[in-house]
Amino acid sequence: MSIQTTSAAPALLERFNQIRKRTEIICNPLEPEDTVVQPIVDVSPPKWHMAHTSWFFEALILKPYLPGYEVFHPQYAYLFNSYYNSLGSRVLRHQRSTLTRPPLRDVLAYRKYVDEHVNRLLQELPAKDLEQFRPVLELGLQHEQQHQELLITDIKYIMGTNPMLPAYQPQAARKKQSIATPARFMEVPGGKYNIGYQGSGFCFDNELGVHEVQLEDFEIMNRLVTNGEYLEFMQDGGYGDFRHWLDEGFTLVKEQHLEAPLYWVKQDEEWHRFTLHGLEKVDLNEPVCHLSFYEADAFANWSGRRLLTEYEWEAASQAYPPQQGNFVESGLLEPAAADPAKEGVQQLFGDLWEWTYSAYHPYPGFSKAPGPIGEYNGKFMINQMVLRGGSCATPESHIRTTYRNFFHPDKRWQYTGIRLATKK
Amino acid sequence: MSIQTTSAAPALLERFNQIRKRTEIICNPLEPEDTVVQPIVDVSPPKWHMAHTSWFFEALILKPYLPGYEVFHPQYAYLFNSYYNSLGSRVLRHQRSTLTRPPLRDVLAYRKYVDEHVNRLLQELPAKDLEQFRPVLELGLQHEQQHQELLITDIKYIMGTNPMLPAYQPQAARKKQSIATPARFMEVPGGKYNIGYQGSGFCFDNELGVHEVQLEDFEIMNRLVTNGEYLEFMQDGGYGDFRHWLDEGFTLVKEQHLEAPLYWVKQDEEWHRFTLHGLEKVDLNEPVCHLSFYEADAFANWSGRRLLTEYEWEAASQAYPPQQGNFVESGLLEPAAADPAKEGVQQLFGDLWEWTYSAYHPYPGFSKAPGPIGEYNGKFMINQMVLRGGSCATPESHIRTTYRNFFHPDKRWQYTGIRLATKK
Amino acid sequence: MSIQTTSAAPALLERFNQIRKRTEIICNPLEPEDTVVQPIVDVSPPKWHMAHTSWFFEALILKPYLPGYEVFHPQYAYLFNSYYNSLGSRVLRHQRSTLTRPPLRDVLAYRKYVDEHVNRLLQELPAKDLEQFRPVLELGLQHEQQHQELLITDIKYIMGTNPMLPAYQPQAARKKQSIATPARFMEVPGGKYNIGYQGSGFCFDNELGVHEVQLEDFEIMNRLVTNGEYLEFMQDGGYGDFRHWLDEGFTLVKEQHLEAPLYWVKQDEEWHRFTLHGLEKVDLNEPVCHLSFYEADAFANWSGRRLLTEYEWEAASQAYPPQQGNFVESGLLEPAAADPAKEGVQQLFGDLWEWTYSAYHPYPGFSKAPGPIGEYNGKFMINQMVLRGGSCATPESHIRTTYRNFFHPDKRWQYTGIRLATKK
Amino acid sequence: MSIQTTSAAPALLERFNQIRKRTEIICNPLEPEDTVVQPIVDVSPPKWHMAHTSWFFEALILKPYLPGYEVFHPQYAYLFNSYYNSLGSRVLRHQRSTLTRPPLRDVLAYRKYVDEHVNRLLQELPAKDLEQFRPVLELGLQHEQQHQELLITDIKYIMGTNPMLPAYQPQAARKKQSIATPARFMEVPGGKYNIGYQGSGFCFDNELGVHEVQLEDFEIMNRLVTNGEYLEFMQDGGYGDFRHWLDEGFTLVKEQHLEAPLYWVKQDEEWHRFTLHGLEKVDLNEPVCHLSFYEADAFANWSGRRLLTEYEWEAASQAYPPQQGNFVESGLLEPAAADPAKEGVQQLFGDLWEWTYSAYHPYPGFSKAPGPIGEYNGKFMINQMVLRGGSCATPESHIRTTYRNFFHPDKRWQYTGIRLATKK
Ligand SMILES: [Fe+3]
Ligand SMILES: [Fe+3]
Ligand SMILES: [Fe+3]
Ligand SMILES: [Fe+3]
């Protein structure tokens, strides 16, 4: 990771407290029962997220750097380690839902205990000592933000697979009628582009290994693909026509009888979709979301266009600098329709993670850090695809032009969407 | 089912209220988080048990017999039907753990609502009308008692698979030191025996079809097999020697690396077992429990004896009339050591369900009732083995000499144990 | 096993040579390619059957009793042991199809080698020495006959799952038009019956433990259930109506989309069935075959009757002594229609194995032999149902009134059928 | 595909006949039994390969272009279509081993029939008509060559999983003692490279979309990694140390208890490996082979180097032009030790396919052909890794500098090996 930030301890502490508090705000509307289940292996119980992010600070900051620190509970490291082999054995991922105990209130006490000790550490420590662990502390905050996004997607899955379809955040009249924005393809000139993080703030190790790439001219869609456009694909028999699909994707479609994005439900002959505010009619102008890479790619093939590579996406975001995005701070928790009044390329940031046709592999010159931090990203660099730009569940301060998110191509429970490219 | 009971409505109502209340008492020590999980498909979430038993009264009593009754919630029939195809579609068994909603407090409100309406029905109805549904109401109470036993075993499993091994009911110094009771084999004379329920109270349909069987002389062990005796089998390499095992059992042993009963844990070179009161040292004089049929049969083969058939068990319980048993009312929630002072055959009732070497099949003349009641027992009469005598988790008023419990031969999470027989 | 036969060595030798030769005659129409595959785990490759039955004689007769015998190949014991833990490790059952080598011609040479040595042993041995191993030799012959039947059913499966549906034994105009025999129910009086083998010939150990049972009066169908009768069940929606089915059976029906017996194929709106002579139109008067226990039981429930227990079947066959049956010697290799001219109960022997509603459990007093022979039957006494009477693939000399065959209730690849019973 | 070749029909015909004949030569040492099995889903039965390659010519050449052509057998299209949805339904891949019929001799007759008709077509057709289908015919020949390589790897797997470890091609004293070639790292200068096929011969569609890439300086190992080097990794505990592994790879290692390359067997404390010539002692100077991508990557991490990308590999092969390689024509059928006398970079071609750290994705500008040809490559462009350079099982005329082979990262049954790179 790259950490050149040198903010003073007080500022850092305030940021720590704000971010930590935000996790609890997200979980506030939940019943204790909601916090313990794991309906699919991808989804972690909210209680687990809350404890795991605390364990991260305990294991990597408090234990090594706060003299005399005593762990909150001797078994929590075993219960709440996610995947760090360097940090000992742990509950297997698919067994996270067996952890009815510790109950929610104990986990909240654990958070409080960790927070108090981090506060003490930051308040009492001589300034120079902070430098020893500032990068890890920063990583802990970024990690917490990542889990905040996962919390939202996991809560959505927990609610959305309950036959009662309970709303996480009921909202009367979520928004006024949306307006259509015609699709246009905007030029991005070819040439040499620098890829990877070159700034002075935080970035993950997978963004390092800055390197030049050579691109040809291409064009990029001015906004995300909409529900209306995707519905055309569906109505044209898109899910039934092998010609549009990668072979493994088409096999999945048949095995799982897929015929629409995740959370879509047909009621009274009309398509609805489950949102965190309850069931809604599908809005044709909003971006289509909760798609697998396979669906995104099949749609692109059907449309005669293609997905971008992650290099093209990064180049385009250099050519069309980010506008205000729909991040988690908007409170919408769902993607919003594009704005017909806007010029240029919209929605590159926020709204939905955009599937690219790039495998999540190391950049040239990538190297893993020694110790547990080295297990953060590198060991997942196989069989996953890169997504770019953040979503309506991403904290605005968490995202960057060079940020590389990654999921297996069959995953649909994240806020994922489609942007098309085409040759000039 | 057979119901000739004619107790007046007030007595019946009191019994109804007592039994319903007992379910809630069992769940009282639970956290809301405990009530929603399903660590294996055999275990149902406690919240589900509480709602399902209420739905049983709603579907089979209130809807048909209480004029103008409105269901508590239109979706609950879908959520809490267990396996009654006659009563509509339902959440699949292995998905019960996805039901974080309705939360526990709604389920408790549902119970209250159903109870109030059953009370109203029984209080207001003309006496003669009661006869219409008295058998189904009685069945509902027996059903509630069955689920009370399942609640205890399921709670034990939920706690016992948590790495923290939380106690359901902490208990300092559970009992004084136990004393050994030497094993003796007691004669049961051969001849004709009547099998099946002939009384005038309640019984399940699977106990009907009374018939004569012809038995030869045999001998029955005076008590259940103890932990000490089972430990000898283990120490003699019992789990590793194919000669003692049914082939499917030995395959299971190897696949799952079994080497001890469920809930046994070796700590500091000594065997402990998880109980509802926490982890305890294994007491050599207590009955060994949480065994599969395969383990029970392998132990019997190793010992040179055999298991009883269900006919032999029923004959023996006629020859050695029941003594006071260790049922759920004792509050022990674990089997207790036999009493060396007692003559005759002990522990036939209570303590542990005894695996018999009898498949759970229809008695001659068995016939299913029409409608949903017909789905109660008959459709499970394949691939399961009969167990007899009730356990320390069974309500005393629920058990009978003719009672036939049944589980697949690999199941270990019930309170199951071993009694041996031998030829004279 | 029980062997009191005292036939002289020459007669025994002739029988040995005849039975061994019969195995090769069965395999004669096969291509080498047919002899190596295992389309489902239940089916063994024909080449394996041929080698395994030879290994049985090598391991249990030649090695212990023929001085100086050298095994044909040091690895064959590993390759062709089926399930005898006492006789060393072995290729796992589901990997039998990987054995392309030794090729068929080596297996035939193995058979020849074993046969020659058994001939030498029997010709040269002093008569008194024969008594040492006569029982095992007899068991080897019975074992060979069992595998002959399995060869026929396994070959049928191998051919019947090939999209080309090749005939094993093409047969122009297999038979003249069949005639219907009306169903009648014939009385069998209740009372005491002796169950189990009491003769002086060969029987398996699972037939011993002779014991009395007490039966009530019942009636038995005069012939097997026909294709026509089963078709009525199908046309009445039998496969779709849960009320007729055991729960595990109905689950299977839905999971595997079952709608007809195994080998039934609809062509041009008409039901056909694959036979060893190729595809044929379903003959309404012939017995319905290749059914699971679940299907047999569901049909019985639909018809308002029930299956027999194995005790009832044995009692009925005492009451209605066997007539000439359709065994493998008839060469039909398929069940034949009943004979309307015949009085009494037909088809008890031959044609089809009849599913009984009796689990395959030990008779009272059953005991396993020590050593490998003890693994022959006893370790399979769980989760299987007894079938009685033999089939059109059974050698006539192999079957007895007391013979207990057994399969798991979902199996359909054997020649299995239905006979109904009813209360008087 | 790109086909500008304009060789006259006679030359083409001769090539056709040579290539077709080569397939049969490969299968010559097989028993009929060897040709029908499918021990894992990746492996196809040799009989199937022989028929499938013939069906390819029948479906794509003879049916459309030979007037009046009658297919050899109406069901063969169903039996021997591999994955072309455009060409109708087919036997599922994992059921190929059920096809005992047609027997081998029918498949050989099928080959003869197809060959005769292709000969007739090429001999009788007016020259100008050839141009209509010359590209597809060329594709058919390349396809046949691909299946020739698969035949060799599949035969190796079939033999190598047989407990008898039969040799495909026994060979006394395969070679003289090998000599070590020290590892050196050779410079490849960075800069712009053209990637993709620009010649005038045949190439697959996945090599088109020629484009420039920008590379940095790097160094490449002068030969393949040897058994001796890999053994050091093993002896250093490489398979047990998570730090070297991608997470999915390490999970696989634990689940499958991997501890050595495929086909390695420890005998008398010494490592041997199964080859097509039988079991041999591991030669420390020969290239290590039959590794998954995970193993290749873990070895690279352990060694402090890394794998190449496919771009780097292609650039290196421009910098170090191919020397004579060990292809299938050498008859070795196993990789050979490098030559210490040679300068430069050896073994880029032949010996072993080299795993690259590049996902098999479309080049920029890739487009699928319409119709069945479009299903040849494109639909597999997900979750697979690119391998370069051909192997000792590849026909020399089949390989090119730009050739992209691809397998899932867990596959080990191909002739796969490791070449390392490092930053300058
Ligand atoms: Fe984490
Ligand atoms: Fe129930
Ligand atoms: Fe056998
Ligand atoms: Fe092919």
PDB file of C-alpha atoms in Angstrom, chain D residues 91-155:
ATOM      1  CA  VAL D  91     -24.522 -36.073 -25.959  1.00  0.00           C
ATOM      2  CA  LEU D  92     -23.425 -34.136 -22.891  1.00  0.00           C
ATOM      3  CA  ARG D  93     -19.695 -33.929 -22.403  1.00  0.00           C
ATOM      4  CA  HIS D  94     -19.628 -35.929 -19.174  1.00  0.00           C
ATOM      5  CA  GLN D  95     -21.569 -38.753 -20.782  1.00  0.00           C
ATOM      6  CA  ARG D  96     -19.143 -39.480 -23.574  1.00  0.00           C
ATOM      7  CA  SER D  97     -17.971 -42.611 -21.798  1.00  0.00           C
ATOM      8  CA  THR D  98     -21.384 -44.228 -22.086  1.00  0.00           C
ATOM      9  CA  LEU D  99     -20.892 -44.682 -25.816  1.00  0.00           C
ATOM     10  CA  THR D 100     -19.699 -48.267 -25.998  1.00  0.00           C
ATOM     11  CA  ARG D 101     -21.413 -48.371 -29.375  1.00  0.00           C
ATOM     12  CA  PRO D 102     -20.671 -47.664 -32.146  1.00  0.00           C
ATOM     13  CA  PRO D 103     -17.705 -50.003 -31.596  1.00  0.00           C
ATOM     14  CA  LEU D 104     -14.231 -49.017 -32.641  1.00  0.00           C
ATOM     15  CA  ARG D 105     -14.455 -50.810 -35.978  1.00  0.00           C
ATOM     16  CA  ASP D 106     -17.543 -48.785 -36.920  1.00  0.00           C
ATOM     17  CA  VAL D 107     -15.745 -45.587 -36.041  1.00  0.00           C
ATOM     18  CA  LEU D 108     -12.820 -46.636 -38.215  1.00  0.00           C
ATOM     19  CA  ALA D 109     -15.275 -47.344 -41.018  1.00  0.00           C
ATOM     20  CA  TYR D 110     -16.746 -43.894 -40.450  1.00  0.00           C
ATOM     21  CA  ARG D 111     -13.310 -42.340 -40.813  1.00  0.00           C
ATOM     22  CA  LYS D 112     -12.737 -44.266 -44.026  1.00  0.00           C
ATOM     23  CA  TYR D 113     -16.100 -43.208 -45.405  1.00  0.00           C
ATOM     24  CA  VAL D 114     -15.500 -39.551 -44.658  1.00  0.00           C
ATOM     25  CA  ASP D 115     -11.979 -39.678 -46.043  1.00  0.00           C
ATOM     26  CA  GLU D 116     -13.122 -41.276 -49.281  1.00  0.00           C
ATOM     27  CA  HIS D 117     -15.753 -38.631 -49.765  1.00  0.00           C
ATOM     28  CA  VAL D 118     -13.395 -35.777 -49.042  1.00  0.00           C
ATOM     29  CA  ASN D 119     -10.999 -37.324 -51.541  1.00  0.00           C
ATOM     30  CA  ARG D 120     -13.739 -37.539 -54.107  1.00  0.00           C
ATOM     31  CA  LEU D 121     -14.760 -33.959 -53.424  1.00  0.00           C
ATOM     32  CA  LEU D 122     -11.248 -32.624 -53.849  1.00  0.00           C
ATOM     33  CA  GLN D 123     -10.507 -34.728 -56.903  1.00  0.00           C
ATOM     34  CA  GLU D 124     -13.683 -33.982 -58.785  1.00  0.00           C
ATOM     35  CA  LEU D 125     -14.386 -30.396 -57.893  1.00  0.00           C
ATOM     36  CA  PRO D 126     -13.601 -27.567 -60.301  1.00  0.00           C
ATOM     37  CA  ALA D 127     -10.655 -25.623 -58.871  1.00  0.00           C
ATOM     38  CA  LYS D 128     -12.564 -22.420 -58.353  1.00  0.00           C
ATOM     39  CA  ASP D 129     -15.160 -24.135 -56.175  1.00  0.00           C
ATOM     40  CA  LEU D 130     -12.493 -25.156 -53.721  1.00  0.00           C
ATOM     41  CA  GLU D 131     -12.163 -21.543 -52.657  1.00  0.00           C
ATOM     42  CA  GLN D 132     -15.645 -21.656 -51.137  1.00  0.00           C
ATOM     43  CA  PHE D 133     -14.665 -24.060 -48.410  1.00  0.00           C
ATOM     44  CA  ARG D 134     -10.876 -24.062 -48.365  1.00  0.00           C
ATOM     45  CA  PRO D 135     -10.779 -22.050 -45.077  1.00  0.00           C
ATOM     46  CA  VAL D 136     -13.117 -24.513 -43.379  1.00  0.00           C
ATOM     47  CA  LEU D 137     -11.182 -27.472 -44.707  1.00  0.00           C
ATOM     48  CA  GLU D 138      -7.974 -25.931 -43.395  1.00  0.00           C
ATOM     49  CA  LEU D 139      -9.704 -25.379 -40.056  1.00  0.00           C
ATOM     50  CA  GLY D 140     -10.714 -29.032 -40.067  1.00  0.00           C
ATOM     51  CA  LEU D 141      -7.080 -30.056 -40.460  1.00  0.00           C
ATOM     52  CA  GLN D 142      -5.928 -27.773 -37.666  1.00  0.00           C
ATOM     53  CA  HIS D 143      -8.783 -29.141 -35.579  1.00  0.00           C
ATOM     54  CA  GLU D 144      -7.636 -32.693 -36.296  1.00  0.00           C
ATOM     55  CA  GLN D 145      -4.143 -31.755 -35.146  1.00  0.00           C
ATOM     56  CA  GLN D 146      -5.486 -30.274 -31.942  1.00  0.00           C
ATOM     57  CA  HIS D 147      -7.310 -33.503 -31.249  1.00  0.00           C
ATOM     58  CA  GLN D 148      -4.143 -35.465 -31.986  1.00  0.00           C
ATOM     59  CA  GLU D 149      -2.507 -33.667 -29.113  1.00  0.00           C
ATOM     60  CA  LEU D 150      -5.540 -34.237 -26.913  1.00  0.00           C
ATOM     61  CA  LEU D 151      -5.493 -37.905 -27.862  1.00  0.00           C
ATOM     62  CA  ILE D 152      -1.972 -38.225 -26.529  1.00  0.00           C
ATOM     63  CA  THR D 153      -2.730 -36.445 -23.268  1.00  0.00           C
ATOM     64  CA  ASP D 154      -5.988 -38.312 -22.800  1.00  0.00           C
ATOM     65  CA  ILE D 155      -4.371 -41.667 -23.497  1.00  0.00           C
TER      66      ILE D 155
END
